[in-house]
PDB file of C-alpha atoms in Angstrom:
ATOM      1  CA  GLU A   1      97.785  68.085  94.116  1.00  0.00           C
ATOM      2  CA  ALA A   2     101.192  69.373  93.207  1.00  0.00           C
ATOM      3  CA  GLY A   3     101.833  73.095  93.702  1.00  0.00           C
ATOM      4  CA  VAL A   4     103.743  75.412  91.443  1.00  0.00           C
ATOM      5  CA  THR A   5     107.171  73.963  90.910  1.00  0.00           C
ATOM      6  CA  GLN A   6     110.223  75.715  89.773  1.00  0.00           C
ATOM      7  CA  PHE A   7     113.647  74.618  88.591  1.00  0.00           C
ATOM      8  CA  PRO A   8     116.470  75.141  89.452  1.00  0.00           C
ATOM      9  CA  SER A   9     116.018  76.223  93.038  1.00  0.00           C
ATOM     10  CA  HIS A  10     119.424  77.877  93.049  1.00  0.00           C
ATOM     11  CA  SER A  11     121.735  78.901  90.246  1.00  0.00           C
ATOM     12  CA  VAL A  12     125.119  80.688  90.255  1.00  0.00           C
ATOM     13  CA  ILE A  13     126.384  81.863  86.940  1.00  0.00           C
ATOM     14  CA  GLU A  14     128.943  84.221  85.614  1.00  0.00           C
ATOM     15  CA  LYS A  15     128.162  87.531  84.052  1.00  0.00           C
ATOM     16  CA  GLY A  16     127.571  87.104  80.392  1.00  0.00           C
ATOM     17  CA  GLN A  17     126.335  83.531  80.645  1.00  0.00           C
ATOM     18  CA  THR A  18     122.829  82.276  79.920  1.00  0.00           C
ATOM     19  CA  VAL A  19     120.440  80.854  82.433  1.00  0.00           C
ATOM     20  CA  THR A  20     116.955  79.290  81.765  1.00  0.00           C
ATOM     21  CA  LEU A  21     114.474  78.975  84.597  1.00  0.00           C
ATOM     22  CA  ARG A  22     111.514  76.610  84.361  1.00  0.00           C
ATOM     23  CA  CYS A  23     108.097  76.810  85.960  1.00  0.00           C
ATOM     24  CA  ASP A  24     105.397  74.123  86.059  1.00  0.00           C
ATOM     25  CA  PRO A  25     102.106  75.661  87.128  1.00  0.00           C
ATOM     26  CA  ILE A  26      99.322  73.903  88.911  1.00  0.00           C
ATOM     27  CA  SER A  27      97.532  71.655  86.514  1.00  0.00           C
ATOM     28  CA  GLY A  28      94.532  73.395  84.914  1.00  0.00           C
ATOM     29  CA  HIS A  29      95.751  76.937  85.684  1.00  0.00           C
ATOM     30  CA  ASP A  30      95.588  78.968  82.505  1.00  0.00           C
ATOM     31  CA  ASN A  31      97.248  81.980  84.199  1.00  0.00           C
ATOM     32  CA  LEU A  32     100.956  81.864  84.669  1.00  0.00           C
ATOM     33  CA  TYR A  33     103.019  84.732  86.046  1.00  0.00           C
ATOM     34  CA  TRP A  34     106.633  85.529  86.550  1.00  0.00           C
ATOM     35  CA  TYR A  35     107.706  87.828  89.345  1.00  0.00           C
ATOM     36  CA  ARG A  36     111.112  88.859  90.680  1.00  0.00           C
ATOM     37  CA  ARG A  37     112.550  90.017  93.977  1.00  0.00           C
ATOM     38  CA  VAL A  38     115.974  91.614  93.943  1.00  0.00           C
ATOM     39  CA  MET A  39     117.836  92.033  97.226  1.00  0.00           C
ATOM     40  CA  GLY A  40     116.126  94.442  99.586  1.00  0.00           C
ATOM     41  CA  LYS A  41     113.284  95.305  97.213  1.00  0.00           C
ATOM     42  CA  GLU A  42     109.655  94.214  96.867  1.00  0.00           C
ATOM     43  CA  ILE A  43     108.456  91.447  94.650  1.00  0.00           C
ATOM     44  CA  LYS A  44     107.790  92.832  91.197  1.00  0.00           C
ATOM     45  CA  PHE A  45     105.665  91.660  88.307  1.00  0.00           C
ATOM     46  CA  LEU A  46     107.496  90.630  85.178  1.00  0.00           C
ATOM     47  CA  LEU A  47     104.834  89.093  82.922  1.00  0.00           C
ATOM     48  CA  HIS A  48     101.583  87.243  82.625  1.00  0.00           C
ATOM     49  CA  PHE A  49     100.620  84.391  80.299  1.00  0.00           C
ATOM     50  CA  VAL A  50      97.068  83.265  79.589  1.00  0.00           C
ATOM     51  CA  LYS A  51      97.619  79.815  78.222  1.00  0.00           C
ATOM     52  CA  GLU A  52     100.407  80.293  75.630  1.00  0.00           C
ATOM     53  CA  SER A  53      99.734  83.935  74.979  1.00  0.00           C
ATOM     54  CA  LYS A  54     101.540  86.807  76.678  1.00  0.00           C
ATOM     55  CA  GLN A  55      98.809  88.902  78.270  1.00  0.00           C
ATOM     56  CA  ASP A  56     101.010  91.495  79.891  1.00  0.00           C
ATOM     57  CA  GLU A  57     104.785  91.780  79.703  1.00  0.00           C
ATOM     58  CA  SER A  58     105.034  95.295  80.963  1.00  0.00           C
ATOM     59  CA  GLY A  59     107.342  94.334  83.805  1.00  0.00           C
ATOM     60  CA  MET A  60     110.055  92.664  81.722  1.00  0.00           C
ATOM     61  CA  PRO A  61     113.185  94.742  82.390  1.00  0.00           C
ATOM     62  CA  ASN A  62     114.811  94.567  78.917  1.00  0.00           C
ATOM     63  CA  ASN A  63     115.275  92.357  75.862  1.00  0.00           C
ATOM     64  CA  ARG A  64     117.807  90.157  77.661  1.00  0.00           C
ATOM     65  CA  PHE A  65     114.814  88.437  79.201  1.00  0.00           C
ATOM     66  CA  LEU A  66     112.709  86.032  77.163  1.00  0.00           C
ATOM     67  CA  ALA A  67     109.727  84.137  78.458  1.00  0.00           C
ATOM     68  CA  GLU A  68     107.916  81.322  76.615  1.00  0.00           C
ATOM     69  CA  ARG A  69     105.037  79.060  77.310  1.00  0.00           C
ATOM     70  CA  THR A  70     104.782  76.752  74.368  1.00  0.00           C
ATOM     71  CA  GLY A  71     101.582  74.634  74.473  1.00  0.00           C
ATOM     72  CA  GLY A  72     100.278  76.542  77.386  1.00  0.00           C
ATOM     73  CA  THR A  73     101.668  74.249  80.045  1.00  0.00           C
ATOM     74  CA  TYR A  74     105.118  74.909  81.556  1.00  0.00           C
ATOM     75  CA  SER A  75     106.960  78.156  81.076  1.00  0.00           C
ATOM     76  CA  THR A  76     110.638  79.092  80.744  1.00  0.00           C
ATOM     77  CA  LEU A  77     112.353  82.397  81.458  1.00  0.00           C
ATOM     78  CA  LYS A  78     115.684  82.853  79.843  1.00  0.00           C
ATOM     79  CA  VAL A  79     118.204  85.508  80.753  1.00  0.00           C
ATOM     80  CA  GLN A  80     120.851  86.064  78.109  1.00  0.00           C
ATOM     81  CA  PRO A  81     123.432  87.449  78.651  1.00  0.00           C
ATOM     82  CA  ALA A  82     123.075  87.674  82.425  1.00  0.00           C
ATOM     83  CA  GLU A  83     124.172  90.819  84.225  1.00  0.00           C
ATOM     84  CA  LEU A  84     125.020  91.332  87.924  1.00  0.00           C
ATOM     85  CA  GLU A  85     121.764  93.251  88.546  1.00  0.00           C
ATOM     86  CA  ASP A  86     119.732  90.239  87.394  1.00  0.00           C
ATOM     87  CA  SER A  87     120.594  88.518  90.727  1.00  0.00           C
ATOM     88  CA  GLY A  88     117.475  87.836  92.773  1.00  0.00           C
ATOM     89  CA  VAL A  89     114.694  85.439  93.356  1.00  0.00           C
ATOM     90  CA  TYR A  90     112.500  84.611  90.435  1.00  0.00           C
ATOM     91  CA  PHE A  91     108.981  83.513  91.423  1.00  0.00           C
ATOM     92  CA  CYS A  92     106.502  81.782  89.239  1.00  0.00           C
ATOM     93  CA  ALA A  93     102.819  81.798  90.132  1.00  0.00           C
ATOM     94  CA  SER A  94      99.629  80.457  88.621  1.00  0.00           C
ATOM     95  CA  SER A  95      95.885  80.860  88.935  1.00  0.00           C
ATOM     96  CA  GLN A  96      92.632  79.746  87.494  1.00  0.00           C
ATOM     97  CA  PRO A  97      91.056  81.738  84.706  1.00  0.00           C
ATOM     98  CA  TYR A  98      89.453  84.850  86.107  1.00  0.00           C
ATOM     99  CA  SER A  99      90.483  87.836  88.241  1.00  0.00           C
ATOM    100  CA  GLY A 100      90.166  87.357  91.964  1.00  0.00           C
ATOM    101  CA  ASN A 101      91.137  83.734  92.055  1.00  0.00           C
ATOM    102  CA  THR A 102      93.927  82.917  94.460  1.00  0.00           C
ATOM    103  CA  ILE A 103      97.393  83.225  92.907  1.00  0.00           C
ATOM    104  CA  TYR A 104      99.655  80.391  94.032  1.00  0.00           C
ATOM    105  CA  PHE A 105     103.348  80.935  94.112  1.00  0.00           C
ATOM    106  CA  GLY A 106     106.286  78.610  93.694  1.00  0.00           C
ATOM    107  CA  GLU A 107     109.247  78.611  96.040  1.00  0.00           C
ATOM    108  CA  GLY A 108     111.326  80.649  93.586  1.00  0.00           C
ATOM    109  CA  SER A 109     114.518  80.202  91.729  1.00  0.00           C
ATOM    110  CA  TRP A 110     117.464  81.989  93.372  1.00  0.00           C
ATOM    111  CA  LEU A 111     119.739  83.368  90.759  1.00  0.00           C
ATOM    112  CA  THR A 112     123.198  84.766  91.604  1.00  0.00           C
ATOM    113  CA  VAL A 113     125.216  86.390  88.833  1.00  0.00           C
ATOM    114  CA  VAL A 114     128.882  86.774  89.724  1.00  0.00           C
TER     115      VAL A 114
ATOM    116  CA  GLY B   1     102.133 105.087  89.784  1.00  0.00           C
ATOM    117  CA  GLN B   2     101.608 102.233  92.187  1.00  0.00           C
ATOM    118  CA  ASN B   3     102.560 102.515  95.882  1.00  0.00           C
ATOM    119  CA  ILE B   4     102.086 100.014  98.662  1.00  0.00           C
ATOM    120  CA  ASP B   5     103.329 100.827 102.123  1.00  0.00           C
ATOM    121  CA  GLN B   6     103.650  98.570 105.115  1.00  0.00           C
ATOM    122  CA  PRO B   7     105.890  98.612 108.171  1.00  0.00           C
ATOM    123  CA  THR B   8     109.297  97.037 107.731  1.00  0.00           C
ATOM    124  CA  GLU B   9     109.411  95.052 110.976  1.00  0.00           C
ATOM    125  CA  MET B  10     107.225  94.253 113.963  1.00  0.00           C
ATOM    126  CA  THR B  11     107.773  92.277 117.152  1.00  0.00           C
ATOM    127  CA  ALA B  12     105.063  90.684 119.251  1.00  0.00           C
ATOM    128  CA  THR B  13     104.754  88.195 122.026  1.00  0.00           C
ATOM    129  CA  GLU B  14     103.498  84.646 121.759  1.00  0.00           C
ATOM    130  CA  GLY B  15      99.745  84.458 122.534  1.00  0.00           C
ATOM    131  CA  ALA B  16      99.216  88.157 121.777  1.00  0.00           C
ATOM    132  CA  ILE B  17      97.393  89.919 118.923  1.00  0.00           C
ATOM    133  CA  VAL B  18      99.184  91.882 116.231  1.00  0.00           C
ATOM    134  CA  GLN B  19      97.847  94.122 113.462  1.00  0.00           C
ATOM    135  CA  ILE B  20      99.906  94.737 110.328  1.00  0.00           C
ATOM    136  CA  ASN B  21      98.817  97.680 108.345  1.00  0.00           C
ATOM    137  CA  CYS B  22      99.009  98.332 104.609  1.00  0.00           C
ATOM    138  CA  THR B  23      98.198 101.530 102.745  1.00  0.00           C
ATOM    139  CA  TYR B  24      98.041 101.704  98.978  1.00  0.00           C
ATOM    140  CA  GLN B  25      97.749 104.078  96.096  1.00  0.00           C
ATOM    141  CA  THR B  26      97.172 102.325  92.793  1.00  0.00           C
ATOM    142  CA  SER B  27      95.833 103.157  89.354  1.00  0.00           C
ATOM    143  CA  GLY B  28      93.004 100.645  89.789  1.00  0.00           C
ATOM    144  CA  PHE B  29      91.640  98.237  92.282  1.00  0.00           C
ATOM    145  CA  ASN B  30      90.300  94.693  91.761  1.00  0.00           C
ATOM    146  CA  GLY B  31      91.280  93.382  95.191  1.00  0.00           C
ATOM    147  CA  LEU B  32      93.870  93.094  97.951  1.00  0.00           C
ATOM    148  CA  PHE B  33      95.811  90.009  98.938  1.00  0.00           C
ATOM    149  CA  TRP B  34      97.824  89.075 102.024  1.00  0.00           C
ATOM    150  CA  TYR B  35     100.543  86.458 101.756  1.00  0.00           C
ATOM    151  CA  GLN B  36     102.792  84.866 104.332  1.00  0.00           C
ATOM    152  CA  GLN B  37     106.297  84.004 103.450  1.00  0.00           C
ATOM    153  CA  HIS B  38     108.793  82.070 105.505  1.00  0.00           C
ATOM    154  CA  ALA B  39     112.409  82.505 104.590  1.00  0.00           C
ATOM    155  CA  GLY B  40     113.307  80.503 101.479  1.00  0.00           C
ATOM    156  CA  GLU B  41     109.758  79.319 100.894  1.00  0.00           C
ATOM    157  CA  ALA B  42     106.949  80.318  98.572  1.00  0.00           C
ATOM    158  CA  PRO B  43     104.569  83.087  99.484  1.00  0.00           C
ATOM    159  CA  THR B  44     101.454  81.382 100.845  1.00  0.00           C
ATOM    160  CA  PHE B  45      97.989  82.888 100.311  1.00  0.00           C
ATOM    161  CA  LEU B  46      96.294  84.076 103.496  1.00  0.00           C
ATOM    162  CA  SER B  47      93.419  86.277 102.425  1.00  0.00           C
ATOM    163  CA  TYR B  48      91.750  88.223  99.669  1.00  0.00           C
ATOM    164  CA  ASN B  49      89.540  91.286 100.109  1.00  0.00           C
ATOM    165  CA  VAL B  50      87.584  92.981  97.386  1.00  0.00           C
ATOM    166  CA  LEU B  51      84.744  94.597  99.417  1.00  0.00           C
ATOM    167  CA  ASP B  52      85.028  96.844 102.436  1.00  0.00           C
ATOM    168  CA  GLY B  53      84.908  95.125 105.783  1.00  0.00           C
ATOM    169  CA  LEU B  54      86.426  92.344 107.721  1.00  0.00           C
ATOM    170  CA  GLU B  55      87.132  88.810 106.475  1.00  0.00           C
ATOM    171  CA  GLU B  56      87.807  86.310 109.265  1.00  0.00           C
ATOM    172  CA  LYS B  57      89.535  83.007 108.762  1.00  0.00           C
ATOM    173  CA  GLY B  58      90.570  81.263 111.883  1.00  0.00           C
ATOM    174  CA  ARG B  59      93.330  83.153 113.789  1.00  0.00           C
ATOM    175  CA  PHE B  60      93.807  85.478 110.813  1.00  0.00           C
ATOM    176  CA  SER B  61      91.482  88.336 109.778  1.00  0.00           C
ATOM    177  CA  SER B  62      91.880  90.928 107.106  1.00  0.00           C
ATOM    178  CA  PHE B  63      90.177  94.306 106.817  1.00  0.00           C
ATOM    179  CA  LEU B  64      89.723  96.576 103.847  1.00  0.00           C
ATOM    180  CA  SER B  65      88.650 100.190 103.402  1.00  0.00           C
ATOM    181  CA  ARG B  66      88.670 101.112  99.693  1.00  0.00           C
ATOM    182  CA  SER B  67      87.851 104.736 100.292  1.00  0.00           C
ATOM    183  CA  LYS B  68      90.861 105.095 102.597  1.00  0.00           C
ATOM    184  CA  GLY B  69      93.231 102.892 100.570  1.00  0.00           C
ATOM    185  CA  TYR B  70      93.866 100.915 103.724  1.00  0.00           C
ATOM    186  CA  SER B  71      94.003  97.319 104.862  1.00  0.00           C
ATOM    187  CA  TYR B  72      95.207  95.413 107.842  1.00  0.00           C
ATOM    188  CA  LEU B  73      96.003  91.828 108.719  1.00  0.00           C
ATOM    189  CA  LEU B  74      95.124  90.800 112.238  1.00  0.00           C
ATOM    190  CA  LEU B  75      96.813  87.757 113.776  1.00  0.00           C
ATOM    191  CA  LYS B  76      95.378  86.451 117.008  1.00  0.00           C
ATOM    192  CA  GLU B  77      96.863  84.020 119.568  1.00  0.00           C
ATOM    193  CA  LEU B  78     100.249  84.396 118.035  1.00  0.00           C
ATOM    194  CA  GLN B  79     102.443  81.312 117.773  1.00  0.00           C
ATOM    195  CA  MET B  80     106.193  81.100 117.207  1.00  0.00           C
ATOM    196  CA  LYS B  81     105.561  79.636 113.744  1.00  0.00           C
ATOM    197  CA  ASP B  82     103.845  82.910 112.770  1.00  0.00           C
ATOM    198  CA  SER B  83     107.277  84.539 112.602  1.00  0.00           C
ATOM    199  CA  ALA B  84     107.552  85.295 108.898  1.00  0.00           C
ATOM    200  CA  SER B  85     107.298  87.999 106.341  1.00  0.00           C
ATOM    201  CA  TYR B  86     103.774  89.261 105.553  1.00  0.00           C
ATOM    202  CA  LEU B  87     103.198  90.678 102.100  1.00  0.00           C
ATOM    203  CA  CYS B  88     100.401  93.053 101.131  1.00  0.00           C
ATOM    204  CA  ALA B  89      99.578  92.997  97.433  1.00  0.00           C
ATOM    205  CA  VAL B  90      97.036  94.921  95.413  1.00  0.00           C
ATOM    206  CA  GLU B  91      95.569  93.810  92.113  1.00  0.00           C
ATOM    207  CA  PRO B  92      95.092  97.023  90.233  1.00  0.00           C
ATOM    208  CA  TYR B  93      93.786  95.188  87.117  1.00  0.00           C
ATOM    209  CA  GLY B  94      93.881  91.954  85.217  1.00  0.00           C
ATOM    210  CA  ASN B  95      95.492  89.501  87.700  1.00  0.00           C
ATOM    211  CA  LYS B  96      98.706  91.545  88.001  1.00  0.00           C
ATOM    212  CA  LEU B  97      99.805  92.007  91.631  1.00  0.00           C
ATOM    213  CA  VAL B  98     101.728  94.944  92.994  1.00  0.00           C
ATOM    214  CA  PHE B  99     103.485  94.026  96.211  1.00  0.00           C
ATOM    215  CA  GLY B 100     104.530  95.995  99.231  1.00  0.00           C
ATOM    216  CA  ALA B 101     108.073  95.358 100.536  1.00  0.00           C
ATOM    217  CA  GLY B 102     106.721  93.083 103.246  1.00  0.00           C
ATOM    218  CA  THR B 103     106.588  93.229 107.012  1.00  0.00           C
ATOM    219  CA  ILE B 104     108.869  90.941 108.945  1.00  0.00           C
ATOM    220  CA  LEU B 105     107.106  89.741 112.028  1.00  0.00           C
ATOM    221  CA  ARG B 106     109.105  88.362 114.933  1.00  0.00           C
ATOM    222  CA  VAL B 107     107.173  86.444 117.606  1.00  0.00           C
ATOM    223  CA  LYS B 108     109.014  86.153 120.890  1.00  0.00           C
ATOM    224  CA  SER B 109     108.221  83.854 123.792  1.00  0.00           C
TER     225      SER B 109
END
């Protein structure tokens, strides 16, 4: 069974540009999460989808970040316009429907804004 | 607020036992996870504790005391491949995880 896959694995963009990160969760996982780790800091929650609905987006830093999950399958996270402080590793994770199930992480998308 | 504390780094010898501690203060508690992360790779699930006590899984065990806000991960018979970052994460509510900064474990021969 395929794990959580993310694309691109690495991206270098200039300040002010737009980047879209994609996440394909494990098949059958209704829960999809985005997390972020900036240099030297802990992994922090961004948001949580249940199917196509945003369950909790309390961790989204500002309105330059837009997450979507049309059709309840894959998800995208768009950063527009990117700022230097957006650099970090963006992790996607997924889990089966109820609390306490193992949350599986992808390898992350490394974003560098220069 | 949410606060998860774990040591920044630890070093241990191959074949030995090491205990990585985690203390937490969170607004709620549904469970506590331990993940292993090798550099450049995905965090990999190791254990999940929701009740007090010790959960054993092969060379890895995890302990939880909810009243003390404390957990530890115990690694036995250390191998070089166990060198990695170990992440303690608490689920305060609804599937959302709050992570500690991680403990970098170095296993030396």
